[in-house]
CSV table of C-alpha atoms in Angstrom, one decimal:
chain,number,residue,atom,x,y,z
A,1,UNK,CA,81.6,63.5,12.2
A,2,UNK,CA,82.3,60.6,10.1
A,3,UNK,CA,85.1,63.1,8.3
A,4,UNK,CA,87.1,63.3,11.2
A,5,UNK,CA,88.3,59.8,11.4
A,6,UNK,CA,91.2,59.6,9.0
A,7,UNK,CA,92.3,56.6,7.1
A,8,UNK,CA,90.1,54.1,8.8
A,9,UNK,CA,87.6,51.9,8.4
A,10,UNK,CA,84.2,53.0,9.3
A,11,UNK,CA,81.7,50.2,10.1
A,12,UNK,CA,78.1,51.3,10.9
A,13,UNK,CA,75.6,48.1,12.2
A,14,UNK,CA,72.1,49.0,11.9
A,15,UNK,CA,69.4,47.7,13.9
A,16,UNK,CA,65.9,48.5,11.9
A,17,UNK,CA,62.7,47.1,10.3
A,18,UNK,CA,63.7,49.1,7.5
A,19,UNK,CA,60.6,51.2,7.3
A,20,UNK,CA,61.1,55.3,7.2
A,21,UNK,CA,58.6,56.3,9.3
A,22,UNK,CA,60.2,59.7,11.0
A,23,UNK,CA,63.3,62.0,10.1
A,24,UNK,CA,64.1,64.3,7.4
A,25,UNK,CA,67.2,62.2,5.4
A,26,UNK,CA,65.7,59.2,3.3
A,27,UNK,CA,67.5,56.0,3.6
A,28,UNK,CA,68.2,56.5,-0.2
A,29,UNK,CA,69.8,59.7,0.9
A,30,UNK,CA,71.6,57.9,4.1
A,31,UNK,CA,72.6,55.4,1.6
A,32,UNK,CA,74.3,57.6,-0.4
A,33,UNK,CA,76.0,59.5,2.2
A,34,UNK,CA,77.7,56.4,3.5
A,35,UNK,CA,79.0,55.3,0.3
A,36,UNK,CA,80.5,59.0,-0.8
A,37,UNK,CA,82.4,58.2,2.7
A,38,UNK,CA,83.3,55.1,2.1
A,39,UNK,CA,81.5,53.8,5.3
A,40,UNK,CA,80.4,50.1,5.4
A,41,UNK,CA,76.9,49.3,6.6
A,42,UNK,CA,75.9,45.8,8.2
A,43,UNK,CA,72.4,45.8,8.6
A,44,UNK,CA,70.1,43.8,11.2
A,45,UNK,CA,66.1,43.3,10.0
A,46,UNK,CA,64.5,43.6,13.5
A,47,UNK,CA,61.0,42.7,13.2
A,48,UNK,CA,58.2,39.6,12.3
A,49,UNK,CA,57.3,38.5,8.9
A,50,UNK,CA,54.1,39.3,9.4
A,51,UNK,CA,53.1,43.1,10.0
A,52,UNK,CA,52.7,43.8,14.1
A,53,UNK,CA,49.6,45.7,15.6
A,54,UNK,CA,51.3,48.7,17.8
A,55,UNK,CA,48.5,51.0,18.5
A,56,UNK,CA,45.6,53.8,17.1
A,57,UNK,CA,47.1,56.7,15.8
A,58,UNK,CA,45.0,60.2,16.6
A,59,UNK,CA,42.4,58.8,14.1
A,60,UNK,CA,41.9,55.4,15.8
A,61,UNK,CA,43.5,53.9,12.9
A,62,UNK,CA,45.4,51.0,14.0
A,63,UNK,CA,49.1,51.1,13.1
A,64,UNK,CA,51.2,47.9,12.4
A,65,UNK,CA,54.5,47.7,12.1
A,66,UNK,CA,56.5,45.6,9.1
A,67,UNK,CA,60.0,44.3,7.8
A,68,UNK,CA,61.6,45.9,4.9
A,69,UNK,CA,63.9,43.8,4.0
A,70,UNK,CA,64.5,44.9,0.6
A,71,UNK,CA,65.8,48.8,1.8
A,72,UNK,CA,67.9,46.9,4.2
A,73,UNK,CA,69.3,44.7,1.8
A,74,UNK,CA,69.7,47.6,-0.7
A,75,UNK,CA,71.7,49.5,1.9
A,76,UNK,CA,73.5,46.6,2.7
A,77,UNK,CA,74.6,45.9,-0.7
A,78,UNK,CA,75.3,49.0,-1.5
A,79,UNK,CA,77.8,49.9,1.1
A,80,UNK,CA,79.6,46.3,1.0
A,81,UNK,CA,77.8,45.4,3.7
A,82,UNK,CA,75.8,42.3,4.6
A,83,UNK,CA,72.3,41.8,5.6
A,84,UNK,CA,71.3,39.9,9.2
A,85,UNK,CA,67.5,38.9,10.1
A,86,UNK,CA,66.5,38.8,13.4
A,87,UNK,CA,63.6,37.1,14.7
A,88,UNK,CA,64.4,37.3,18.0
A,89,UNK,CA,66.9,37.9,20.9
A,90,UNK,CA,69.1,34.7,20.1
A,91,UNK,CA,68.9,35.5,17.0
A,92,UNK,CA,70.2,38.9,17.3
A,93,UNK,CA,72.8,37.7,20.1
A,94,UNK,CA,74.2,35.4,17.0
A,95,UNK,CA,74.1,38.1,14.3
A,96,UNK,CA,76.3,39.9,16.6
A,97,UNK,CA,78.7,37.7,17.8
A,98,UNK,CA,79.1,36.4,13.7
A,99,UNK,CA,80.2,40.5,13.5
A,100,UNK,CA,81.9,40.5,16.5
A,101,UNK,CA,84.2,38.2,15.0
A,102,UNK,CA,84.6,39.1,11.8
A,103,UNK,CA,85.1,43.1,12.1
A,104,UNK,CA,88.5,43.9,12.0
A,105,UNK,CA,89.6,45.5,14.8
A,106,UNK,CA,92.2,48.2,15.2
A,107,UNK,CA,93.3,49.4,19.2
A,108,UNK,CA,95.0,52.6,19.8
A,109,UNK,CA,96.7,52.9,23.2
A,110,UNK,CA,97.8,56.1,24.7
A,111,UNK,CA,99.4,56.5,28.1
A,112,UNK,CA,99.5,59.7,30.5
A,113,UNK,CA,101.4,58.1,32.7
A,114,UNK,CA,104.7,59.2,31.7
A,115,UNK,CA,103.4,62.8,31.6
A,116,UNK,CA,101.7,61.8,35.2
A,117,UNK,CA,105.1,60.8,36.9
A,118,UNK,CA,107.2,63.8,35.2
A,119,UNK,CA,104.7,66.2,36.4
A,120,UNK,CA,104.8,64.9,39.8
A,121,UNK,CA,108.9,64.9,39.8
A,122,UNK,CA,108.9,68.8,38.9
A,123,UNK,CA,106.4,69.3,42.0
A,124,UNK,CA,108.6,67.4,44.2
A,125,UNK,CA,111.9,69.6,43.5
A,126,UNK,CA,109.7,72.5,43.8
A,127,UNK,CA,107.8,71.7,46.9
A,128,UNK,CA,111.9,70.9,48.3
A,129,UNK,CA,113.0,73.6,46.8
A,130,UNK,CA,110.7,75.6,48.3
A,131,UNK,CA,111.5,74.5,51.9
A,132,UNK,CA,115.1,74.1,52.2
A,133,UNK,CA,116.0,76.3,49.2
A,134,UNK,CA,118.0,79.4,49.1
A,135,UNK,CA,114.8,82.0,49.5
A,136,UNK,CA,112.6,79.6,51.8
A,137,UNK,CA,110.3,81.7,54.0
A,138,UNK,CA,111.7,81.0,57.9
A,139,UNK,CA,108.9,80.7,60.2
């Protein structure tokens, strides 16, 4: 997917806590992959700085959930990205206004309205044609 955009600039943000908890590509391996296609990944830690009780798994041990922000940093680095913390939701809102504006952006118009208003010219002189024209079906 990321092969099919031609002579751009690929941006990826990711939002994470940084931990790999689930999926079969490593971050190293993610990593890697960006920087063989020369994507740039901006990187947002989502999370607390201390680790967050979220439930019992099937054992009843409880899980927590932490902020790794040295594999975000890594990734961030490594790609010639930069590395956001988040805290919470203002916090976010600013990390992504600060990329909003500095993420050069590139706008491609294309138009179907010429293609619109030719098409609907050649229906017009055939719908006339077909009523006043030389082999027009008299009713």
């Amino acid at each position: 997917m990321v092969s099919s955009i031609l002579d751009k600039k690929r941006v990826i943000i990711l939002l994470s806590d940084g931990i790999h908890n689930s999926g079969l590509v490593s971050p190293e391996q993610a990593t890697q992959y960006a920087i063989l296609n020369n994507v740039q990944v901006h990187t947002i830690g989502i999370g607390s700085n201390e680790p967050v009780y979220l439930r019992d798994d099937i054992y009843g041990d409880p899980q927590y959930a932490e902020l790794d922000e040295q594999t975000l940093q890594d990734i961030a680095s490594s790609t010639g990205g930069n590395y956001f913390k988040s805290l919470d939701e203002q916090g976010l809102n600013e990390i992504l206004l600060e990329l909003n504006t500095n993420l050069e952006y590139e706008t491609e118009l294309s138009t179907i309205r010429d293609w619109f208003i030719g098409s609907a010219i050649i229906i017009l002189l055939i719908d006339i044609y077909i009523i006043y024209g030389k082999f027009r079906i008299a009713a």
